[in-house]
CSV table of C-alpha atoms and ligand atoms in Angstrom, one decimal:
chain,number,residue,atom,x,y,z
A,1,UNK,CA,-27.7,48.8,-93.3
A,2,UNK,CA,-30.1,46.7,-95.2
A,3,UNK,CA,-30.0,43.4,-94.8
A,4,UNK,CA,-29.6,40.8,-97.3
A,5,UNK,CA,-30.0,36.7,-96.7
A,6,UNK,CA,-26.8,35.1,-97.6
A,7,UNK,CA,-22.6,36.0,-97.8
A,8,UNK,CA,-20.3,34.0,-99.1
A,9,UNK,CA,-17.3,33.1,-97.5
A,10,UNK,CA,-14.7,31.0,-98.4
A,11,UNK,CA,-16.5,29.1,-100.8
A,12,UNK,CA,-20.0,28.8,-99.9
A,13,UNK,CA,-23.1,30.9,-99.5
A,14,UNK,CA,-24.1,31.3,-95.4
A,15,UNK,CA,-26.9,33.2,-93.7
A,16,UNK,CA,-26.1,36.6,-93.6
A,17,UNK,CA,-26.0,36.4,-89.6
A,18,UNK,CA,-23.7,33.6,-89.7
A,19,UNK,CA,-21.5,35.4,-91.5
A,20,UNK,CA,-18.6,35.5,-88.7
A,21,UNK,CA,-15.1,35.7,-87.7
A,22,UNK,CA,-13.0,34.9,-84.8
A,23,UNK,CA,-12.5,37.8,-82.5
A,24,UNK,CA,-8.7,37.3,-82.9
A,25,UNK,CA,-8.3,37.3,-86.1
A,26,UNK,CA,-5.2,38.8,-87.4
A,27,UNK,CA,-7.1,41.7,-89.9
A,28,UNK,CA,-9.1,42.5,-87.0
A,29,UNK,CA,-6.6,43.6,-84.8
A,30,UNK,CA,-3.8,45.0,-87.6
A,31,UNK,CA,-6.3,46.3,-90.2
A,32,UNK,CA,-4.7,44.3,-92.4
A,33,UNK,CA,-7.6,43.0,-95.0
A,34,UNK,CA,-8.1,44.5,-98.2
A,35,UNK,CA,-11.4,45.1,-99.8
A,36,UNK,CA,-13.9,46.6,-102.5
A,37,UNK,CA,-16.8,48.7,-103.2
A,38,UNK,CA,-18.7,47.8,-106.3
A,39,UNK,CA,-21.8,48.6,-107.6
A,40,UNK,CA,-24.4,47.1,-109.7
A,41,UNK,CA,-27.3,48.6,-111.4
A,42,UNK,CA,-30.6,48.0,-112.7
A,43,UNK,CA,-29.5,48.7,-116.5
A,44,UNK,CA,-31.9,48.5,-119.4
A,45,UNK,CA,-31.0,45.0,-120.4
A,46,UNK,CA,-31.4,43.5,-116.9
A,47,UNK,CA,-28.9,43.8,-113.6
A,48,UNK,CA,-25.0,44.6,-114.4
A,49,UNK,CA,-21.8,45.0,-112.2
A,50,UNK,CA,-20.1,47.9,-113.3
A,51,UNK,CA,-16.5,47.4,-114.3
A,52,UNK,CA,-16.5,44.0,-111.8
A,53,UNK,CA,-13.4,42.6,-113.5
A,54,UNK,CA,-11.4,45.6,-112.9
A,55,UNK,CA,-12.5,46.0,-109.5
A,56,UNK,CA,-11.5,42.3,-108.4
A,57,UNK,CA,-7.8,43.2,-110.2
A,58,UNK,CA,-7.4,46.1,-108.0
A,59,UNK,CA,-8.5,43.7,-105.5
A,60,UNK,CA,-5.4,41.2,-106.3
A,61,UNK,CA,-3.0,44.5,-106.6
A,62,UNK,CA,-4.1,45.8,-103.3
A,63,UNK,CA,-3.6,42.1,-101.6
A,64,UNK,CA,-0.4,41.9,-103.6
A,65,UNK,CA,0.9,44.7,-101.9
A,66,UNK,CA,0.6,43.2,-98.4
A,67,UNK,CA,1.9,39.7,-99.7
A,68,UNK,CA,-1.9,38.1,-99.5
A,69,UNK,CA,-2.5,35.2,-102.1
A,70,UNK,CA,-5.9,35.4,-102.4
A,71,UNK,CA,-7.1,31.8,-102.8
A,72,UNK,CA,-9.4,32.0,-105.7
A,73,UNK,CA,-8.8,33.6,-109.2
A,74,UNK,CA,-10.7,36.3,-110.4
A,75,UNK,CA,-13.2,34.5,-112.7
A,76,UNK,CA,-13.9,32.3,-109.3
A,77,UNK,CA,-14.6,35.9,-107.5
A,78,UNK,CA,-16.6,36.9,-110.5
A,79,UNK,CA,-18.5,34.4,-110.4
A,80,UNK,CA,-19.3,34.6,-106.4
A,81,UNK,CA,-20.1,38.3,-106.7
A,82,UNK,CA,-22.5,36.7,-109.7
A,83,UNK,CA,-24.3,34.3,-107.4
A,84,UNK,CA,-24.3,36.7,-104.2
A,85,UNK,CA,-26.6,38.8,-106.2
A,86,UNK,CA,-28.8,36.7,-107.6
A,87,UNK,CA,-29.0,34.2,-104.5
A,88,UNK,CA,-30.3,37.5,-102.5
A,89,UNK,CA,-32.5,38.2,-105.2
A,90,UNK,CA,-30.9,41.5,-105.8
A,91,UNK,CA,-31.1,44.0,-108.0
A,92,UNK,CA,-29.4,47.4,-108.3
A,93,UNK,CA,-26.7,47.1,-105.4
A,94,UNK,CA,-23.2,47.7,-103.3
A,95,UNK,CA,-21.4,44.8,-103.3
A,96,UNK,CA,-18.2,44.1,-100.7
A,97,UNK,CA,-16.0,41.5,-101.3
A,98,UNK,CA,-13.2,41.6,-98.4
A,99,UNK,CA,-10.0,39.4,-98.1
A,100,UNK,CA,-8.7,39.2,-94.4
A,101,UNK,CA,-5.7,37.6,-92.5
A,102,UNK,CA,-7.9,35.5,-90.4
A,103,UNK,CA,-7.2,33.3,-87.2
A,104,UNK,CA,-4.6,31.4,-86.2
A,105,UNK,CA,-1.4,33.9,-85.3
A,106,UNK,CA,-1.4,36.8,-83.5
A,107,UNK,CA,1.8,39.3,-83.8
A,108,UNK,CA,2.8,41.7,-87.1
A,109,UNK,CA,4.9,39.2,-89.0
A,110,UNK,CA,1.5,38.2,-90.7
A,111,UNK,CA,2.3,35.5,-93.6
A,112,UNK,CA,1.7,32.3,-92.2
A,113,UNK,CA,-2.2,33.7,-91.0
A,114,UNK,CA,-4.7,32.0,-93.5
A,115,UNK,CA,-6.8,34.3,-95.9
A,116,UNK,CA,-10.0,34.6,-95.8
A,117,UNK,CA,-12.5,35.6,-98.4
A,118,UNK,CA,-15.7,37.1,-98.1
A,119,UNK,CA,-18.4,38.6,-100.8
A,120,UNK,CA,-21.2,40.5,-99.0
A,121,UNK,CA,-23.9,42.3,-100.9
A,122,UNK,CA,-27.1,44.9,-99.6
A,123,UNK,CA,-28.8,48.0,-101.3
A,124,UNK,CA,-27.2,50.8,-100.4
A,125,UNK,CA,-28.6,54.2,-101.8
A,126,UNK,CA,-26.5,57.6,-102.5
A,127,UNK,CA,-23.7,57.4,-99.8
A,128,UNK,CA,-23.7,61.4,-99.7
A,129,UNK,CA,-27.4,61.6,-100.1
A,130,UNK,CA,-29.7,62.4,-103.3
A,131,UNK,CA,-29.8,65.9,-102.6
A,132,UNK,CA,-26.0,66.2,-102.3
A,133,UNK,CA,-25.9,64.5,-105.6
A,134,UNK,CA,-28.3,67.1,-107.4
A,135,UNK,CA,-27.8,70.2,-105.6
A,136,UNK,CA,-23.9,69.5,-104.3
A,137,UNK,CA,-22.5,69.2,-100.6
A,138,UNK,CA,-20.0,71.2,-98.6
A,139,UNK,CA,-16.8,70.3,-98.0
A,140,UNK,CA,-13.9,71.0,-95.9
A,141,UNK,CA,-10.0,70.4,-95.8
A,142,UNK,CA,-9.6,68.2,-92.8
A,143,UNK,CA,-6.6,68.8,-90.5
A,144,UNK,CA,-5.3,64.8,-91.0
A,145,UNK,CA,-3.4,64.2,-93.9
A,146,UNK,CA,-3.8,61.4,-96.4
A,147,UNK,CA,-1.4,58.7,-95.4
A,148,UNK,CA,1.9,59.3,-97.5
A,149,UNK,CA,3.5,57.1,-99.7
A,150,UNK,CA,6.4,56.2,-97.9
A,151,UNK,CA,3.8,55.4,-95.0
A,152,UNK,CA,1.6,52.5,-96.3
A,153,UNK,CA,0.8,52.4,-100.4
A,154,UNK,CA,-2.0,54.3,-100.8
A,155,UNK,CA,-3.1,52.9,-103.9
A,156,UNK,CA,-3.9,49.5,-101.9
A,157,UNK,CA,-7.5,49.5,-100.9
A,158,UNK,CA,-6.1,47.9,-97.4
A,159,UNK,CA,-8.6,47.9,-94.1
A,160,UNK,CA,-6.1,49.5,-91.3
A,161,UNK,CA,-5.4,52.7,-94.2
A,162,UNK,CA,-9.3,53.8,-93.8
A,163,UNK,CA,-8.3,54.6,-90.1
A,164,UNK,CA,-7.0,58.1,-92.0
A,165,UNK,CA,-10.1,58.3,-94.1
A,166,UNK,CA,-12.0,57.9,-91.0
A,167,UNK,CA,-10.5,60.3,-88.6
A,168,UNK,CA,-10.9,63.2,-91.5
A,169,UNK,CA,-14.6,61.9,-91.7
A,170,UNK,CA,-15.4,62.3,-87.8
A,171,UNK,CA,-13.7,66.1,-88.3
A,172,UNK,CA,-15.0,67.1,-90.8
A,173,UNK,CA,-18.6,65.5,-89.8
A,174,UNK,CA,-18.3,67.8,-86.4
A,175,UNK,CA,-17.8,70.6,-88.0
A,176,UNK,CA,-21.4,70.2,-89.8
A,177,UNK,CA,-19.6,69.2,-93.2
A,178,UNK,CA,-20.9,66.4,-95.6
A,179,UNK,CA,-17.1,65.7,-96.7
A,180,UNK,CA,-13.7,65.6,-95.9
A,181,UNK,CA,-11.0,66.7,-98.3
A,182,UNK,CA,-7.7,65.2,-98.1
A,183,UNK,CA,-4.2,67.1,-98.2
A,184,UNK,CA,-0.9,64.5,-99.3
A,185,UNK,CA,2.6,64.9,-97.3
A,186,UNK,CA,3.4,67.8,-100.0
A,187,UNK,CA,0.0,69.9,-98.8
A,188,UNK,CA,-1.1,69.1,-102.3
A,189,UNK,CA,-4.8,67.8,-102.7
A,190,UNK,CA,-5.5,64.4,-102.9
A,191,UNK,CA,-8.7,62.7,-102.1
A,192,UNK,CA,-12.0,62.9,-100.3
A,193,UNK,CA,-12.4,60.6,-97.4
A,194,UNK,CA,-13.7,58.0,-100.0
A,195,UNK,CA,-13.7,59.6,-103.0
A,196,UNK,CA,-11.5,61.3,-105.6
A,197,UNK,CA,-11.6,64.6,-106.6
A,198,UNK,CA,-12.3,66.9,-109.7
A,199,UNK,CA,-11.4,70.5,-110.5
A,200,UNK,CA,-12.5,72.5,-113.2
A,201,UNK,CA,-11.4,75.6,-114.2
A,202,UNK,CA,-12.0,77.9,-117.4
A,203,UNK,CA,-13.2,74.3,-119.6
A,204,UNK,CA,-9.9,72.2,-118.1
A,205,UNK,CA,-10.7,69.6,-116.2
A,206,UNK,CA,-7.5,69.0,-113.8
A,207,UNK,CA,-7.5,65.9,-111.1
A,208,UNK,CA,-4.3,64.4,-109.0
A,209,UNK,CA,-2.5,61.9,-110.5
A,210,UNK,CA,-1.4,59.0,-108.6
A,211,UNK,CA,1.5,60.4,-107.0
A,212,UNK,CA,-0.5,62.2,-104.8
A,213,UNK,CA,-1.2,59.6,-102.9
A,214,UNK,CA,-4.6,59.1,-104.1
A,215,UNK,CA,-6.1,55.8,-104.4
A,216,UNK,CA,-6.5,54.9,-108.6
A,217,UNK,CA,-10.5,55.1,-108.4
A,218,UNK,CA,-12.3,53.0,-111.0
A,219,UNK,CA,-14.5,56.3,-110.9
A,220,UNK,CA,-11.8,58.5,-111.5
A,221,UNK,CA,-11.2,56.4,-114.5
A,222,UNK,CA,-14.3,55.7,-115.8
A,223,UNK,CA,-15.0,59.6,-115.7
A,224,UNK,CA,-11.5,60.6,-117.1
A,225,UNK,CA,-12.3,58.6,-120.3
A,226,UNK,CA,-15.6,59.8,-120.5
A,227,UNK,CA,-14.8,63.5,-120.6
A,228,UNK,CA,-12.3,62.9,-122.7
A,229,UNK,CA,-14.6,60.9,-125.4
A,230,UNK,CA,-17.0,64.1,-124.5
A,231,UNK,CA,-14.2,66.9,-126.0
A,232,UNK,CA,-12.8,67.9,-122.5
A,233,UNK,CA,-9.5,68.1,-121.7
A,234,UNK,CA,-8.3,66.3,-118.7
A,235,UNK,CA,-5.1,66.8,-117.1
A,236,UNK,CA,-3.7,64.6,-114.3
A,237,UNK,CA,-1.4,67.7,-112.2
A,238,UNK,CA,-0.9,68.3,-108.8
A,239,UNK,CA,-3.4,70.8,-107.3
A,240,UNK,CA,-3.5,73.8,-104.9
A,241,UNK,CA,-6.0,74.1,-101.7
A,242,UNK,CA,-6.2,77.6,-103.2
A,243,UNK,CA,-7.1,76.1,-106.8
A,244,UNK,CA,-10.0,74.2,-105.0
A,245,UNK,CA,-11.5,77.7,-103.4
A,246,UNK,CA,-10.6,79.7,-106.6
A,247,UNK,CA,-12.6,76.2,-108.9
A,248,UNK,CA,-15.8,77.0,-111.3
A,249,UNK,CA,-16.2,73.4,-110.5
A,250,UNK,CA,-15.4,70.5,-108.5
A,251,UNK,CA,-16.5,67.3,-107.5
A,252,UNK,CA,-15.7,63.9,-106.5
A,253,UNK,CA,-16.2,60.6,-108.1
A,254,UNK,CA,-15.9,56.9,-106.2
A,255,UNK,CA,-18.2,54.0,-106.6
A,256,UNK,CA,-20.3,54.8,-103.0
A,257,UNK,CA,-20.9,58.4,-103.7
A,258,UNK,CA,-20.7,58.2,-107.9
A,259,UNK,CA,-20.3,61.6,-109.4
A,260,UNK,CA,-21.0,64.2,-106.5
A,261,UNK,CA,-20.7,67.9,-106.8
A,262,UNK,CA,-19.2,70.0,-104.0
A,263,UNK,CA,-20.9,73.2,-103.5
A,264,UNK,CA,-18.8,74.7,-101.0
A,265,UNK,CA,-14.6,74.0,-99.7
A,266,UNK,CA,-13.5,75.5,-96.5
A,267,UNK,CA,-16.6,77.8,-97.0
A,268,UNK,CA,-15.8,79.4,-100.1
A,269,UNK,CA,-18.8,79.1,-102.5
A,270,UNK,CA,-17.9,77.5,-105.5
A,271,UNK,CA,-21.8,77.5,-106.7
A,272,UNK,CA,-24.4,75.3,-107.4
A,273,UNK,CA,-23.4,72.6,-110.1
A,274,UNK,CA,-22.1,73.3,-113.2
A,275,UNK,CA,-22.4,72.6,-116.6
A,276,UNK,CA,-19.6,70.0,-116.9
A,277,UNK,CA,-20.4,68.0,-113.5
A,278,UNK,CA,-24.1,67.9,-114.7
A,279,UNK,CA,-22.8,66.8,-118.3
A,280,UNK,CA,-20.2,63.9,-116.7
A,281,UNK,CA,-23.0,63.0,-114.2
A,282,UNK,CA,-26.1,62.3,-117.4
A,283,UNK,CA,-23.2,60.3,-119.4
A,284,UNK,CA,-21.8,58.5,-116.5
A,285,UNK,CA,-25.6,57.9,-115.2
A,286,UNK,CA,-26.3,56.7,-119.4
A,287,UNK,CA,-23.3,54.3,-119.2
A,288,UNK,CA,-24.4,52.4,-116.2
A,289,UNK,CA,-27.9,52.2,-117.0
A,290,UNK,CA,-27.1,50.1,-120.1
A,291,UNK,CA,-27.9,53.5,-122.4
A,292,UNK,CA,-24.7,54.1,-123.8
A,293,UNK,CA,-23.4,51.9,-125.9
A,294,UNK,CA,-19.9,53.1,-126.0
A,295,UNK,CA,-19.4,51.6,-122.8
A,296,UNK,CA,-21.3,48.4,-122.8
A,297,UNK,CA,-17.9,46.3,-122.0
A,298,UNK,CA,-18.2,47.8,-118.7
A,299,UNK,CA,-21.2,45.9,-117.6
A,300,UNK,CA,-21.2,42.5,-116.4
A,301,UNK,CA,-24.9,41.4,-116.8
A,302,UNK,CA,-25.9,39.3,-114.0
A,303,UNK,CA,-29.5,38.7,-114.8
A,304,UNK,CA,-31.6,39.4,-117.8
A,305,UNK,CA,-34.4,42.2,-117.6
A,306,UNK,CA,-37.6,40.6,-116.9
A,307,UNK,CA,-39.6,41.9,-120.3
A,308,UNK,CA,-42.5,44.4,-119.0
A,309,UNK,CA,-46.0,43.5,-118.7
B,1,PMP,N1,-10.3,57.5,-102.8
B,1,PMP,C1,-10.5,56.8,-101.7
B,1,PMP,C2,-9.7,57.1,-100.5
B,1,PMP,C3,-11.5,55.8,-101.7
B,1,PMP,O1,-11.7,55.2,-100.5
B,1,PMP,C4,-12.3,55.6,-102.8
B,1,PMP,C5,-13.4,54.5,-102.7
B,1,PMP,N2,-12.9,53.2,-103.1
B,1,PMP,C6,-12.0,56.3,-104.0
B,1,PMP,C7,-11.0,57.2,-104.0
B,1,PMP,C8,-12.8,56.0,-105.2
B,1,PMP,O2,-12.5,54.8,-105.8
B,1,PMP,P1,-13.5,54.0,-106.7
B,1,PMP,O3,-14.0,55.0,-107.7
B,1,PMP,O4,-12.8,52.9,-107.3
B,1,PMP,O5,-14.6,53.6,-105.8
């Protein structure tokens, strides 16, 4: 990981290796924290957080579901994610703001453990590697299954739910895999280990809706409104491992791994990338370079591009 120099927490900016909690705290031993994973880019018109605003809503919705009152408001977290980057001099980056039960109580009944907020920012490059996003990666059907929807609500972004994610990761990993693809309850597709997924078939563009038990992907969203603007047709249906194997296209969208063809599932070859994944990857790659101005409102502009020369 690279490092930056300062987090925020609760309030204030800190070194970055001061940046600690108490060994007992409560999300450290229960998982239960909720987070994000946001990026910002070097646009045209200077540094921008892609779709921040909606990213620190799901925040709220994904603390609301474990009864968390986050202690600041959303234009107080936009305005930390704000100064994290430019106090660390940062430009294009991955930015991680994380809301934990902290010290104080120890046992499941959680509520009257305070809440602590943190905003921690570093670059981090292509989470499945610049070669998996130009040539595509290989992926397999892991043997866990995504946590069910009667289990925990897997549209929270909660800490102890990535346990799943994690598991499927190390199996798939052993197996000499870049990915791990996720079957729901039903043994319907549902996400990557941290990503959602794509299928395309004969110009149709299919993807799981939410009753999958996927988690609502900012990416997912971004890129269904974008194909859609772009004359595709994009239907939210449940879909078949088979469909996957049988795919002219697939790939997976998520804020760490962006728009990421797979090449490969369970070792049938789907094929190098296609047509439509290269298409959705230049207009997505347009939008959050500042190039397309359809989608300016989805850049929050943090700092001003220093004019050339
Ligand atoms: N599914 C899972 C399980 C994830 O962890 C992520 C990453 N947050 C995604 C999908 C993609 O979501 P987003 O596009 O909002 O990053």
């Amino acid at each position: 990981m690279q490092e930056a120099e300062k987090i925020w927490m609760n309030g204030s900016l800190v070194d970055w290796h001061d940046a600690k909690v108490h060994v007992l705290s409560h999300g450290l031993h229960y998982g239960s924290s909720v987070f994000e994973g946001i990026r910002a880019y070097d646009a045209e018109q200077g540094t921008a957080v892609f779709r921040l605003e909606d990213h620190l809503r799901r925040l709220e919705r994904s603390a609301a579901q474990y009864f968390m009152e986050i202690p600041y408001g959303v234009e107080d977290m936009r305005q930390a994610v704000h100064s994290v980057i430019s106090s660390n001099g940062l430009g294009a980056c991955y930015i991680r703001p994380i809301v934990l039960r902290g010290y104080g109580v120890m046992g499941l009944f959680p509520l009257d453990a305070p809440v602590d907020v943190s905003i921690a920012a570093w670059f981090w490059g292509a989470y499945l590697g610049e070669d998996g996003l130009k040539n595509g990666i290989d992926a397999k059907i892991a043997s866990w299954r995504r946590i069910g929807n009667n289990t925990i609500p897997p549209t929270a972004k909660a800490g102890g739910q990535y346990l799943n994610s994690i598991l499927a990761k190390i199996e798939t990993h052993k197996g000499g895999y870049a990915e791990a693809i996720m079957l729901n309850e039903q043994g319907m597709v549902a996400d990557g280990s941290g990503e959602n997924i794509f299928v395309v078939k004969d110009g149709l563009i299919t993807t799981p809706p939410v009753s999958a038990a996927i988690l609502k992907g900012i990416t997912r969203d971004s890129i269904m409104e974008i194909a859609r603007a772009e004359g595709y047709e994009v239907v939210e249906r449940d879909i078949s491992r088979a469909e996957l194997y049988d795919a002219d296209e697939v790939f997976v969208t998520g804020t760490a791994a962006e728009v990421c063809p797979i090449r490969s599932v369970d070792d049938h070859v789907i094929g190098p990338p296609g047509p439509i994944t290269r298409r959705l990857q230049q207009v997505f790659a347009d939008v959050i370079h500042g190039r397309d101005p359809r989608w300016a409102h989805w850049l929050d502009y943090v700092t001003a591009a220093t004019p050339a020369g």
